[in-house]
Amino acid sequence: MTATPDLFGPVQLGDIALANRIVMAPMTRSRAPGNLPNALMAEYYAQRASAGLIITEGTAPAANGRGYIDIPGIYSEAQVAGWRAVADAVHAKGGRIFAQVMHVGRISLPEFQDGAEPVAPSAVTPPGQMYTPSGMKPLGQPRALEEAEIEALVEAYGQAARNAIAAGLDGVEIHAANGYLPGQFLAPNSNQRIDRWGGSAENRARFLLAITDAAAKAIGPARVGVRLSPGNPFNDIADPDVEGTYTPVIHGLSGKGLAYLHFLDAKPAFDVIGLARQHFDGKIILNAGYDRARAQADLASGRGDLVAFGSKYISNPDLVERLRRDAPLAAPDQATFYGGDARGYTDYPALAA
Ligand code: 8OZ
């Protein structure tokens, strides 16, 4: 018999040893003016370093991957220097940190990309709006990527992974959830290509598998994880056959020695985590809507190996200690989720010792 995994006990994740199975989920906080990671961000992440693993907010692998206000990038020297300060601050407190690499694709506006039209698999306009410094604006029609541009983006993910390691970060998470560029390739409504990057489920999975391979080749597969949200309609994703789409994804990501798959499974359309358990050779991180009891239950049942907490980490920098003591959690203030300064960011106190 194997012992029940302890939420508060150590676990090996790919190449690295984590102090516990509690993960800080990636969260966009829009506090990186100029797309540059900064000292305030370093302080924020260092405050949360008792997490077994921190996954940073989404950071763009290329200039045309930017969207939302003031998200950081990981494609320039200055950005790498900024991330180095973040990595150093977290490591000084004994933490571990992966960068989440996020290309937003069509979920952007020219004003976030120096005037350039956002790019996507196909020129399909999402119906949503985006918050900008001058108010809410409708998303526009993206430009369909040329095949050579797709190949350049695959390279950009490899380079982003190298940059993360050069910055001293511990690895990268490929953001393939929530309808951003990899998710736009996966879904038939946003991917209407008739070349090898679209059409069949295998073709729609090609971009995700290519960028994951590029990152794995750059820094070793044990430093790479992938986040998925099968069946999540966020950002105008519609897929009549989620199982058909994700079965080749899970098979394609298996057997490569990747560190983990991270599931946002708020709306599971089929038992994708069961499928991953059968085939995937790394760890499984569970996310969305977890509390202490559900986290312990899902570790005990073997559904997952680690549990990621999002909004609870905004307002509880010492979440590990609070969960350990079963202490009350502070509620986050939604008004300060995105943008602004230290308020609602680094001013949530830890419990008194
Ligand atoms: C909410 C607001 C801004 C960004 C995601 C990166 O959905 C996001 C995001 C969510 O993964």
mmCIF file of C-alpha atoms and ligand atoms in Angstrom:
data_model
loop_
_atom_site.group_PDB
_atom_site.id
_atom_site.type_symbol
_atom_site.label_atom_id
_atom_site.label_comp_id
_atom_site.label_asym_id
_atom_site.label_seq_id
_atom_site.Cartn_x
_atom_site.Cartn_y
_atom_site.Cartn_z
ATOM 1 C CA MET A 1 0.000 0.000 0.000
ATOM 2 C CA THR A 2 1.182 3.494 -0.741
ATOM 3 C CA ALA A 3 0.681 6.214 1.825
ATOM 4 C CA THR A 4 -1.790 9.017 1.098
ATOM 5 C CA PRO A 5 0.139 11.963 -0.322
ATOM 6 C CA ASP A 6 0.355 14.774 2.204
ATOM 7 C CA LEU A 7 -0.664 18.238 0.953
ATOM 8 C CA PHE A 8 1.993 19.645 3.295
ATOM 9 C CA GLY A 9 4.728 17.131 2.543
ATOM 10 C CA PRO A 10 7.509 17.177 -0.083
ATOM 11 C CA VAL A 11 7.104 16.022 -3.655
ATOM 12 C CA GLN A 12 9.398 15.666 -6.654
ATOM 13 C CA LEU A 13 8.250 17.584 -9.741
ATOM 14 C CA GLY A 14 10.343 16.779 -12.778
ATOM 15 C CA ASP A 15 13.880 17.844 -11.919
ATOM 16 C CA ILE A 16 13.036 19.748 -8.762
ATOM 17 C CA ALA A 17 12.118 18.934 -5.189
ATOM 18 C CA LEU A 18 9.159 20.888 -3.816
ATOM 19 C CA ALA A 19 8.538 21.484 -0.103
ATOM 20 C CA ASN A 20 4.814 20.734 -0.417
ATOM 21 C CA ARG A 21 2.038 19.966 -2.912
ATOM 22 C CA ILE A 22 0.489 23.444 -2.802
ATOM 23 C CA VAL A 23 0.876 25.467 -6.004
ATOM 24 C CA MET A 24 0.236 29.155 -6.571
ATOM 25 C CA ALA A 25 -1.829 29.231 -9.771
ATOM 26 C CA PRO A 26 -0.862 31.615 -12.579
ATOM 27 C CA MET A 27 -2.760 34.913 -12.375
ATOM 28 C CA THR A 28 -2.591 37.986 -14.571
ATOM 29 C CA ARG A 29 -2.187 41.040 -12.308
ATOM 30 C CA SER A 30 -1.279 43.691 -14.907
ATOM 31 C CA ARG A 31 1.402 45.425 -12.911
ATOM 32 C CA ALA A 32 4.286 45.259 -15.385
ATOM 33 C CA PRO A 33 4.412 48.652 -17.155
ATOM 34 C CA GLY A 34 6.471 48.467 -20.326
ATOM 35 C CA ASN A 35 5.979 44.662 -20.211
ATOM 36 C CA LEU A 36 8.888 44.557 -17.746
ATOM 37 C CA PRO A 37 8.917 42.455 -14.561
ATOM 38 C CA ASN A 38 9.823 44.766 -11.681
ATOM 39 C CA ALA A 39 10.755 44.995 -8.001
ATOM 40 C CA LEU A 40 7.128 45.149 -6.844
ATOM 41 C CA MET A 41 6.452 41.862 -8.613
ATOM 42 C CA ALA A 42 9.566 40.340 -7.027
ATOM 43 C CA GLU A 43 8.234 41.330 -3.595
ATOM 44 C CA TYR A 44 4.766 39.904 -4.381
ATOM 45 C CA TYR A 45 6.117 36.540 -5.477
ATOM 46 C CA ALA A 46 8.673 36.369 -2.634
ATOM 47 C CA GLN A 47 5.848 36.901 -0.117
ATOM 48 C CA ARG A 48 4.258 33.728 -1.529
ATOM 49 C CA ALA A 49 7.463 31.632 -1.661
ATOM 50 C CA SER A 50 6.238 29.065 0.890
ATOM 51 C CA ALA A 51 4.104 27.559 -1.894
ATOM 52 C CA GLY A 52 5.661 24.320 -3.117
ATOM 53 C CA LEU A 53 5.647 25.910 -6.566
ATOM 54 C CA ILE A 54 4.749 29.365 -7.832
ATOM 55 C CA ILE A 55 3.559 29.625 -11.418
ATOM 56 C CA THR A 56 3.873 33.216 -12.563
ATOM 57 C CA GLU A 57 1.259 35.248 -14.343
ATOM 58 C CA GLY A 58 1.230 34.736 -18.102
ATOM 59 C CA THR A 59 4.283 36.213 -19.781
ATOM 60 C CA ALA A 60 4.510 36.753 -23.536
ATOM 61 C CA PRO A 61 7.069 34.811 -25.619
ATOM 62 C CA ALA A 62 6.929 37.387 -28.424
ATOM 63 C CA ALA A 63 5.845 40.992 -28.937
ATOM 64 C CA ASN A 64 2.750 39.808 -30.809
ATOM 65 C CA GLY A 65 1.799 37.653 -27.828
ATOM 66 C CA ARG A 66 0.924 40.647 -25.680
ATOM 67 C CA GLY A 67 -2.626 41.480 -24.599
ATOM 68 C CA TYR A 68 -4.275 43.034 -21.568
ATOM 69 C CA ILE A 69 -2.752 45.986 -19.776
ATOM 70 C CA ASP A 70 0.853 45.770 -18.608
ATOM 71 C CA ILE A 71 1.524 42.042 -18.796
ATOM 72 C CA PRO A 72 5.190 41.043 -18.628
ATOM 73 C CA GLY A 73 7.159 39.551 -21.513
ATOM 74 C CA ILE A 74 10.047 37.089 -21.601
ATOM 75 C CA TYR A 75 11.585 37.834 -25.000
ATOM 76 C CA SER A 76 13.961 40.781 -24.364
ATOM 77 C CA GLU A 77 17.181 41.198 -22.369
ATOM 78 C CA ALA A 78 15.523 43.737 -20.094
ATOM 79 C CA GLN A 79 12.646 41.358 -19.380
ATOM 80 C CA VAL A 80 15.077 38.543 -18.563
ATOM 81 C CA ALA A 81 16.867 40.881 -16.148
ATOM 82 C CA GLY A 82 13.516 41.676 -14.519
ATOM 83 C CA TRP A 83 12.653 37.997 -14.163
ATOM 84 C CA ARG A 84 16.119 37.359 -12.668
ATOM 85 C CA ALA A 85 15.238 39.673 -9.774
ATOM 86 C CA VAL A 86 11.932 37.802 -9.310
ATOM 87 C CA ALA A 87 13.645 34.387 -9.366
ATOM 88 C CA ASP A 88 16.352 35.536 -6.942
ATOM 89 C CA ALA A 89 13.789 36.950 -4.480
ATOM 90 C CA VAL A 90 11.738 33.734 -4.499
ATOM 91 C CA HIS A 91 14.800 31.487 -4.221
ATOM 92 C CA ALA A 92 16.137 33.576 -1.318
ATOM 93 C CA LYS A 93 12.986 32.562 0.573
ATOM 94 C CA GLY A 94 13.372 28.895 -0.387
ATOM 95 C CA GLY A 95 10.648 28.894 -3.053
ATOM 96 C CA ARG A 96 10.432 27.441 -6.552
ATOM 97 C CA ILE A 97 9.000 29.279 -9.531
ATOM 98 C CA PHE A 98 8.004 28.454 -13.119
ATOM 99 C CA ALA A 99 7.176 31.152 -15.673
ATOM 100 C CA GLN A 100 3.853 30.737 -17.425
ATOM 101 C CA VAL A 101 4.403 31.397 -21.128
ATOM 102 C CA MET A 102 1.250 32.947 -22.575
ATOM 103 C CA HIS A 103 0.655 34.077 -26.135
ATOM 104 C CA VAL A 104 -2.802 35.655 -26.189
ATOM 105 C CA GLY A 105 -3.337 35.370 -29.958
ATOM 106 C CA ARG A 106 -6.607 37.108 -30.909
ATOM 107 C CA ILE A 107 -7.407 38.129 -27.311
ATOM 108 C CA SER A 108 -5.663 41.462 -27.741
ATOM 109 C CA LEU A 109 -5.871 44.853 -29.433
ATOM 110 C CA PRO A 110 -3.414 46.805 -31.610
ATOM 111 C CA GLU A 111 -2.832 49.240 -28.733
ATOM 112 C CA PHE A 112 -1.163 46.447 -26.743
ATOM 113 C CA GLN A 113 1.081 45.542 -29.700
ATOM 114 C CA ASP A 114 2.520 48.870 -30.865
ATOM 115 C CA GLY A 115 -0.353 49.226 -33.329
ATOM 116 C CA ALA A 116 -0.013 45.793 -34.967
ATOM 117 C CA GLU A 117 -3.066 43.645 -35.636
ATOM 118 C CA PRO A 118 -3.307 40.678 -33.248
ATOM 119 C CA VAL A 119 -2.547 37.303 -34.854
ATOM 120 C CA ALA A 120 -4.467 34.022 -34.657
ATOM 121 C CA PRO A 121 -4.777 30.700 -36.492
ATOM 122 C CA SER A 122 -7.620 32.179 -38.569
ATOM 123 C CA ALA A 123 -9.203 35.608 -39.074
ATOM 124 C CA VAL A 124 -12.161 34.858 -36.774
ATOM 125 C CA THR A 125 -13.286 37.776 -34.617
ATOM 126 C CA PRO A 126 -14.078 36.918 -31.000
ATOM 127 C CA PRO A 127 -17.229 38.706 -29.835
ATOM 128 C CA GLY A 128 -15.798 39.855 -26.496
ATOM 129 C CA GLN A 129 -14.449 43.126 -25.201
ATOM 130 C CA MET A 130 -11.184 43.974 -23.504
ATOM 131 C CA TYR A 131 -10.389 46.467 -20.769
ATOM 132 C CA THR A 132 -7.968 49.169 -21.954
ATOM 133 C CA PRO A 133 -6.595 52.370 -20.422
ATOM 134 C CA SER A 134 -9.370 54.186 -22.325
ATOM 135 C CA GLY A 135 -12.205 51.877 -21.257
ATOM 136 C CA MET A 136 -13.758 48.677 -22.623
ATOM 137 C CA LYS A 137 -13.166 48.056 -26.323
ATOM 138 C CA PRO A 138 -14.462 45.315 -28.642
ATOM 139 C CA LEU A 139 -11.867 42.805 -29.789
ATOM 140 C CA GLY A 140 -11.159 43.086 -33.513
ATOM 141 C CA GLN A 141 -10.590 40.723 -36.384
ATOM 142 C CA PRO A 142 -7.196 39.060 -36.003
ATOM 143 C CA ARG A 143 -4.809 38.425 -38.887
ATOM 144 C CA ALA A 144 -4.319 34.743 -39.795
ATOM 145 C CA LEU A 145 -0.736 33.638 -39.188
ATOM 146 C CA GLU A 146 1.384 32.680 -42.195
ATOM 147 C CA GLU A 147 2.940 29.235 -41.932
ATOM 148 C CA ALA A 148 6.444 30.710 -41.580
ATOM 149 C CA GLU A 149 5.173 32.875 -38.726
ATOM 150 C CA ILE A 150 3.820 29.778 -36.972
ATOM 151 C CA GLU A 151 7.243 28.189 -37.258
ATOM 152 C CA ALA A 152 8.844 31.352 -35.872
ATOM 153 C CA LEU A 153 6.446 31.284 -32.926
ATOM 154 C CA VAL A 154 7.355 27.669 -32.185
ATOM 155 C CA GLU A 155 10.976 28.853 -32.008
ATOM 156 C CA ALA A 156 9.898 31.773 -29.799
ATOM 157 C CA TYR A 157 8.494 29.337 -27.222
ATOM 158 C CA GLY A 158 11.828 27.499 -27.215
ATOM 159 C CA GLN A 159 13.659 30.782 -26.755
ATOM 160 C CA ALA A 160 11.246 31.864 -23.995
ATOM 161 C CA ALA A 161 12.067 28.631 -22.148
ATOM 162 C CA ARG A 162 15.810 29.292 -22.541
ATOM 163 C CA ASN A 163 15.251 32.849 -21.325
ATOM 164 C CA ALA A 164 13.388 31.586 -18.262
ATOM 165 C CA ILE A 165 16.305 29.342 -17.306
ATOM 166 C CA ALA A 166 18.785 32.149 -18.084
ATOM 167 C CA ALA A 167 16.802 34.308 -15.650
ATOM 168 C CA GLY A 168 17.187 31.634 -12.951
ATOM 169 C CA LEU A 169 13.548 30.546 -13.032
ATOM 170 C CA ASP A 170 13.005 26.826 -12.413
ATOM 171 C CA GLY A 171 11.014 26.003 -15.538
ATOM 172 C CA VAL A 172 8.092 27.023 -17.733
ATOM 173 C CA GLU A 173 4.410 26.282 -18.016
ATOM 174 C CA ILE A 174 2.913 26.421 -21.494
ATOM 175 C CA HIS A 175 -0.454 28.198 -21.198
ATOM 176 C CA ALA A 176 -2.739 26.159 -23.447
ATOM 177 C CA ALA A 177 -5.896 26.900 -21.439
ATOM 178 C CA ASN A 178 -8.594 29.564 -21.584
ATOM 179 C CA GLY A 179 -8.703 30.305 -25.290
ATOM 180 C CA TYR A 180 -5.322 31.944 -25.880
ATOM 181 C CA LEU A 181 -3.183 31.115 -28.927
ATOM 182 C CA PRO A 182 -2.616 27.367 -28.309
ATOM 183 C CA GLY A 183 -6.291 27.030 -27.324
ATOM 184 C CA GLN A 184 -7.261 28.931 -30.484
ATOM 185 C CA PHE A 185 -5.394 26.313 -32.515
ATOM 186 C CA LEU A 186 -7.111 23.470 -30.619
ATOM 187 C CA ALA A 187 -10.710 24.644 -31.134
ATOM 188 C CA PRO A 188 -12.483 24.186 -34.458
ATOM 189 C CA ASN A 189 -14.374 27.492 -34.261
ATOM 190 C CA SER A 190 -11.179 29.582 -33.937
ATOM 191 C CA ASN A 191 -9.036 27.373 -36.183
ATOM 192 C CA GLN A 192 -10.395 27.135 -39.711
ATOM 193 C CA ARG A 193 -7.061 26.419 -41.372
ATOM 194 C CA ILE A 194 -6.854 23.864 -44.144
ATOM 195 C CA ASP A 195 -3.079 23.302 -43.892
ATOM 196 C CA ARG A 196 -1.334 20.912 -41.475
ATOM 197 C CA TRP A 197 -2.129 23.258 -38.546
ATOM 198 C CA GLY A 198 -5.916 22.877 -38.828
ATOM 199 C CA GLY A 199 -8.745 20.517 -39.680
ATOM 200 C CA SER A 200 -8.405 17.150 -37.904
ATOM 201 C CA ALA A 201 -7.937 16.983 -34.133
ATOM 202 C CA GLU A 202 -4.344 15.816 -34.769
ATOM 203 C CA ASN A 203 -3.667 18.878 -36.907
ATOM 204 C CA ARG A 204 -5.279 21.250 -34.391
ATOM 205 C CA ALA A 205 -3.071 19.720 -31.650
ATOM 206 C CA ARG A 206 0.073 20.215 -33.749
ATOM 207 C CA PHE A 207 0.854 23.749 -32.518
ATOM 208 C CA LEU A 208 0.581 22.852 -28.834
ATOM 209 C CA LEU A 209 2.731 19.767 -29.294
ATOM 210 C CA ALA A 210 5.289 21.716 -31.349
ATOM 211 C CA ILE A 211 5.677 24.531 -28.811
ATOM 212 C CA THR A 212 5.892 22.019 -25.955
ATOM 213 C CA ASP A 213 8.572 20.088 -27.832
ATOM 214 C CA ALA A 214 10.447 23.311 -28.562
ATOM 215 C CA ALA A 215 10.477 24.232 -24.876
ATOM 216 C CA ALA A 216 11.403 20.675 -23.843
ATOM 217 C CA LYS A 217 14.258 20.587 -26.335
ATOM 218 C CA ALA A 218 15.499 23.965 -25.105
ATOM 219 C CA ILE A 219 15.579 23.260 -21.361
ATOM 220 C CA GLY A 220 14.774 19.579 -20.885
ATOM 221 C CA PRO A 221 11.253 18.124 -20.604
ATOM 222 C CA ALA A 222 11.413 17.811 -16.813
ATOM 223 C CA ARG A 223 11.385 21.635 -16.618
ATOM 224 C CA VAL A 224 8.220 21.987 -18.702
ATOM 225 C CA GLY A 225 4.551 21.744 -17.715
ATOM 226 C CA VAL A 226 1.368 22.401 -19.695
ATOM 227 C CA ARG A 227 -1.898 23.977 -18.573
ATOM 228 C CA LEU A 228 -5.132 22.818 -20.199
ATOM 229 C CA SER A 229 -8.831 23.672 -19.733
ATOM 230 C CA PRO A 230 -10.764 21.113 -21.774
ATOM 231 C CA GLY A 231 -14.328 22.234 -22.388
ATOM 232 C CA ASN A 232 -13.861 25.751 -21.028
ATOM 233 C CA PRO A 233 -15.737 28.170 -23.341
ATOM 234 C CA PHE A 234 -13.874 31.247 -22.037
ATOM 235 C CA ASN A 235 -12.686 33.610 -24.784
ATOM 236 C CA ASP A 236 -15.258 32.292 -27.265
ATOM 237 C CA ILE A 237 -13.977 28.757 -27.549
ATOM 238 C CA ALA A 238 -16.585 26.323 -28.914
ATOM 239 C CA ASP A 239 -15.806 22.674 -29.471
ATOM 240 C CA PRO A 240 -18.583 20.164 -30.161
ATOM 241 C CA ASP A 241 -16.213 17.251 -29.477
ATOM 242 C CA VAL A 242 -13.974 18.020 -26.525
ATOM 243 C CA GLU A 243 -13.061 14.362 -26.088
ATOM 244 C CA GLY A 244 -12.097 14.059 -29.754
ATOM 245 C CA THR A 245 -9.916 17.167 -29.495
ATOM 246 C CA TYR A 246 -8.192 16.336 -26.216
ATOM 247 C CA THR A 247 -7.555 12.625 -26.671
ATOM 248 C CA PRO A 248 -4.682 13.240 -29.140
ATOM 249 C CA VAL A 249 -3.497 16.103 -26.941
ATOM 250 C CA ILE A 250 -3.145 13.866 -23.880
ATOM 251 C CA HIS A 251 -1.542 11.086 -25.936
ATOM 252 C CA GLY A 252 0.771 13.590 -27.633
ATOM 253 C CA LEU A 253 1.930 15.084 -24.331
ATOM 254 C CA SER A 254 2.537 11.656 -22.769
ATOM 255 C CA GLY A 255 5.796 9.731 -22.764
ATOM 256 C CA LYS A 256 7.985 12.814 -23.195
ATOM 257 C CA GLY A 257 9.124 13.146 -19.595
ATOM 258 C CA LEU A 258 7.293 16.443 -19.029
ATOM 259 C CA ALA A 259 7.071 17.706 -15.442
ATOM 260 C CA TYR A 260 3.299 18.055 -15.242
ATOM 261 C CA LEU A 261 -0.115 18.653 -16.734
ATOM 262 C CA HIS A 262 -2.125 21.337 -14.977
ATOM 263 C CA PHE A 263 -5.892 21.113 -15.360
ATOM 264 C CA LEU A 264 -8.362 23.899 -14.945
ATOM 265 C CA ASP A 265 -11.297 21.534 -14.679
ATOM 266 C CA ALA A 266 -14.146 23.800 -13.786
ATOM 267 C CA LYS A 267 -16.271 22.314 -16.561
ATOM 268 C CA PRO A 268 -14.979 18.835 -17.378
ATOM 269 C CA ALA A 269 -16.690 17.643 -20.562
ATOM 270 C CA PHE A 270 -15.331 14.111 -20.140
ATOM 271 C CA ASP A 271 -12.948 12.390 -17.741
ATOM 272 C CA VAL A 272 -9.836 13.970 -19.204
ATOM 273 C CA ILE A 273 -7.967 13.704 -15.911
ATOM 274 C CA GLY A 274 -8.679 9.968 -15.820
ATOM 275 C CA LEU A 275 -7.313 9.718 -19.363
ATOM 276 C CA ALA A 276 -4.208 11.653 -18.326
ATOM 277 C CA ARG A 277 -3.738 9.409 -15.294
ATOM 278 C CA GLN A 278 -3.758 6.372 -17.593
ATOM 279 C CA HIS A 279 -1.230 7.694 -20.108
ATOM 280 C CA PHE A 280 0.670 10.730 -18.823
ATOM 281 C CA ASP A 281 4.063 10.036 -17.238
ATOM 282 C CA GLY A 282 4.436 13.211 -15.119
ATOM 283 C CA LYS A 283 2.535 14.796 -12.236
ATOM 284 C CA ILE A 284 -1.010 16.161 -12.396
ATOM 285 C CA ILE A 285 -1.853 19.544 -10.876
ATOM 286 C CA LEU A 286 -5.533 20.157 -10.097
ATOM 287 C CA ASN A 287 -7.030 23.635 -10.065
ATOM 288 C CA ALA A 288 -10.109 25.753 -9.654
ATOM 289 C CA GLY A 289 -12.375 26.060 -6.666
ATOM 290 C CA TYR A 290 -10.279 24.007 -4.254
ATOM 291 C CA ASP A 291 -10.311 24.317 -0.487
ATOM 292 C CA ARG A 292 -8.315 22.325 2.065
ATOM 293 C CA ALA A 293 -10.776 19.443 2.392
ATOM 294 C CA ARG A 294 -11.283 18.986 -1.343
ATOM 295 C CA ALA A 295 -7.546 19.227 -1.953
ATOM 296 C CA GLN A 296 -6.837 16.499 0.583
ATOM 297 C CA ALA A 297 -9.671 14.330 -0.759
ATOM 298 C CA ASP A 298 -8.444 14.583 -4.369
ATOM 299 C CA LEU A 299 -4.870 13.762 -3.346
ATOM 300 C CA ALA A 300 -6.110 10.814 -1.286
ATOM 301 C CA SER A 301 -8.186 9.422 -4.154
ATOM 302 C CA GLY A 302 -5.244 9.759 -6.541
ATOM 303 C CA ARG A 303 -7.076 12.162 -8.855
ATOM 304 C CA GLY A 304 -4.074 14.507 -8.799
ATOM 305 C CA ASP A 305 -0.626 14.972 -7.250
ATOM 306 C CA LEU A 306 -0.632 18.691 -6.436
ATOM 307 C CA VAL A 307 -3.317 21.351 -6.039
ATOM 308 C CA ALA A 308 -3.138 24.918 -7.327
ATOM 309 C CA PHE A 309 -4.899 27.799 -5.612
ATOM 310 C CA GLY A 310 -5.586 31.055 -7.444
ATOM 311 C CA SER A 311 -7.637 33.830 -5.859
ATOM 312 C CA LYS A 312 -6.911 32.515 -2.346
ATOM 313 C CA TYR A 313 -3.242 33.291 -3.053
ATOM 314 C CA ILE A 314 -4.043 36.897 -3.902
ATOM 315 C CA SER A 315 -5.156 37.660 -0.355
ATOM 316 C CA ASN A 316 -3.239 35.023 1.643
ATOM 317 C CA PRO A 317 0.501 35.233 1.005
ATOM 318 C CA ASP A 318 1.023 32.583 3.711
ATOM 319 C CA LEU A 319 -1.642 30.260 2.320
ATOM 320 C CA VAL A 320 0.414 27.140 3.134
ATOM 321 C CA GLU A 321 0.599 28.059 6.822
ATOM 322 C CA ARG A 322 -3.083 29.029 6.964
ATOM 323 C CA LEU A 323 -4.136 25.750 5.380
ATOM 324 C CA ARG A 324 -1.809 23.836 7.686
ATOM 325 C CA ARG A 325 -3.375 25.473 10.742
ATOM 326 C CA ASP A 326 -6.845 25.401 9.173
ATOM 327 C CA ALA A 327 -6.914 29.134 9.927
ATOM 328 C CA PRO A 328 -9.432 31.553 8.386
ATOM 329 C CA LEU A 329 -8.598 32.899 4.940
ATOM 330 C CA ALA A 330 -8.717 36.568 3.996
ATOM 331 C CA ALA A 331 -11.049 37.457 1.102
ATOM 332 C CA PRO A 332 -9.495 39.121 -1.956
ATOM 333 C CA ASP A 333 -10.619 42.550 -3.169
ATOM 334 C CA GLN A 334 -11.683 42.199 -6.797
ATOM 335 C CA ALA A 335 -11.280 45.912 -7.457
ATOM 336 C CA THR A 336 -7.489 45.555 -7.222
ATOM 337 C CA PHE A 337 -7.057 42.296 -9.173
ATOM 338 C CA TYR A 338 -5.765 44.005 -12.338
ATOM 339 C CA GLY A 339 -3.446 46.960 -12.576
ATOM 340 C CA GLY A 340 -2.597 49.600 -10.004
ATOM 341 C CA ASP A 341 0.118 49.461 -7.397
ATOM 342 C CA ALA A 342 0.977 47.756 -4.122
ATOM 343 C CA ARG A 343 -2.582 48.124 -2.897
ATOM 344 C CA GLY A 344 -4.363 44.779 -3.139
ATOM 345 C CA TYR A 345 -1.059 43.249 -4.269
ATOM 346 C CA THR A 346 1.700 43.231 -1.659
ATOM 347 C CA ASP A 347 -0.270 44.641 1.290
ATOM 348 C CA TYR A 348 -2.196 41.527 2.339
ATOM 349 C CA PRO A 349 -0.657 40.535 5.697
ATOM 350 C CA ALA A 350 0.483 37.100 6.779
ATOM 351 C CA LEU A 351 -0.984 35.694 9.992
ATOM 352 C CA ALA A 352 0.715 36.786 13.206
ATOM 353 C CA ALA A 353 3.199 34.082 14.228
HETATM 354 C C1 8OZ B 1 -8.486 36.950 -16.413
HETATM 355 C C2 8OZ B 1 -8.069 38.224 -16.732
HETATM 356 C C3 8OZ B 1 -6.929 38.392 -17.464
HETATM 357 C C4 8OZ B 1 -6.216 37.318 -17.909
HETATM 358 C C5 8OZ B 1 -6.477 33.554 -18.240
HETATM 359 C C6 8OZ B 1 -4.606 35.017 -18.424
HETATM 360 O O1 8OZ B 1 -7.678 33.446 -18.373
HETATM 361 C C7 8OZ B 1 -5.862 34.889 -18.103
HETATM 362 C C8 8OZ B 1 -6.647 36.034 -17.610
HETATM 363 C C9 8OZ B 1 -7.769 35.867 -16.854
HETATM 364 O O2 8OZ B 1 -5.745 32.555 -18.276
#
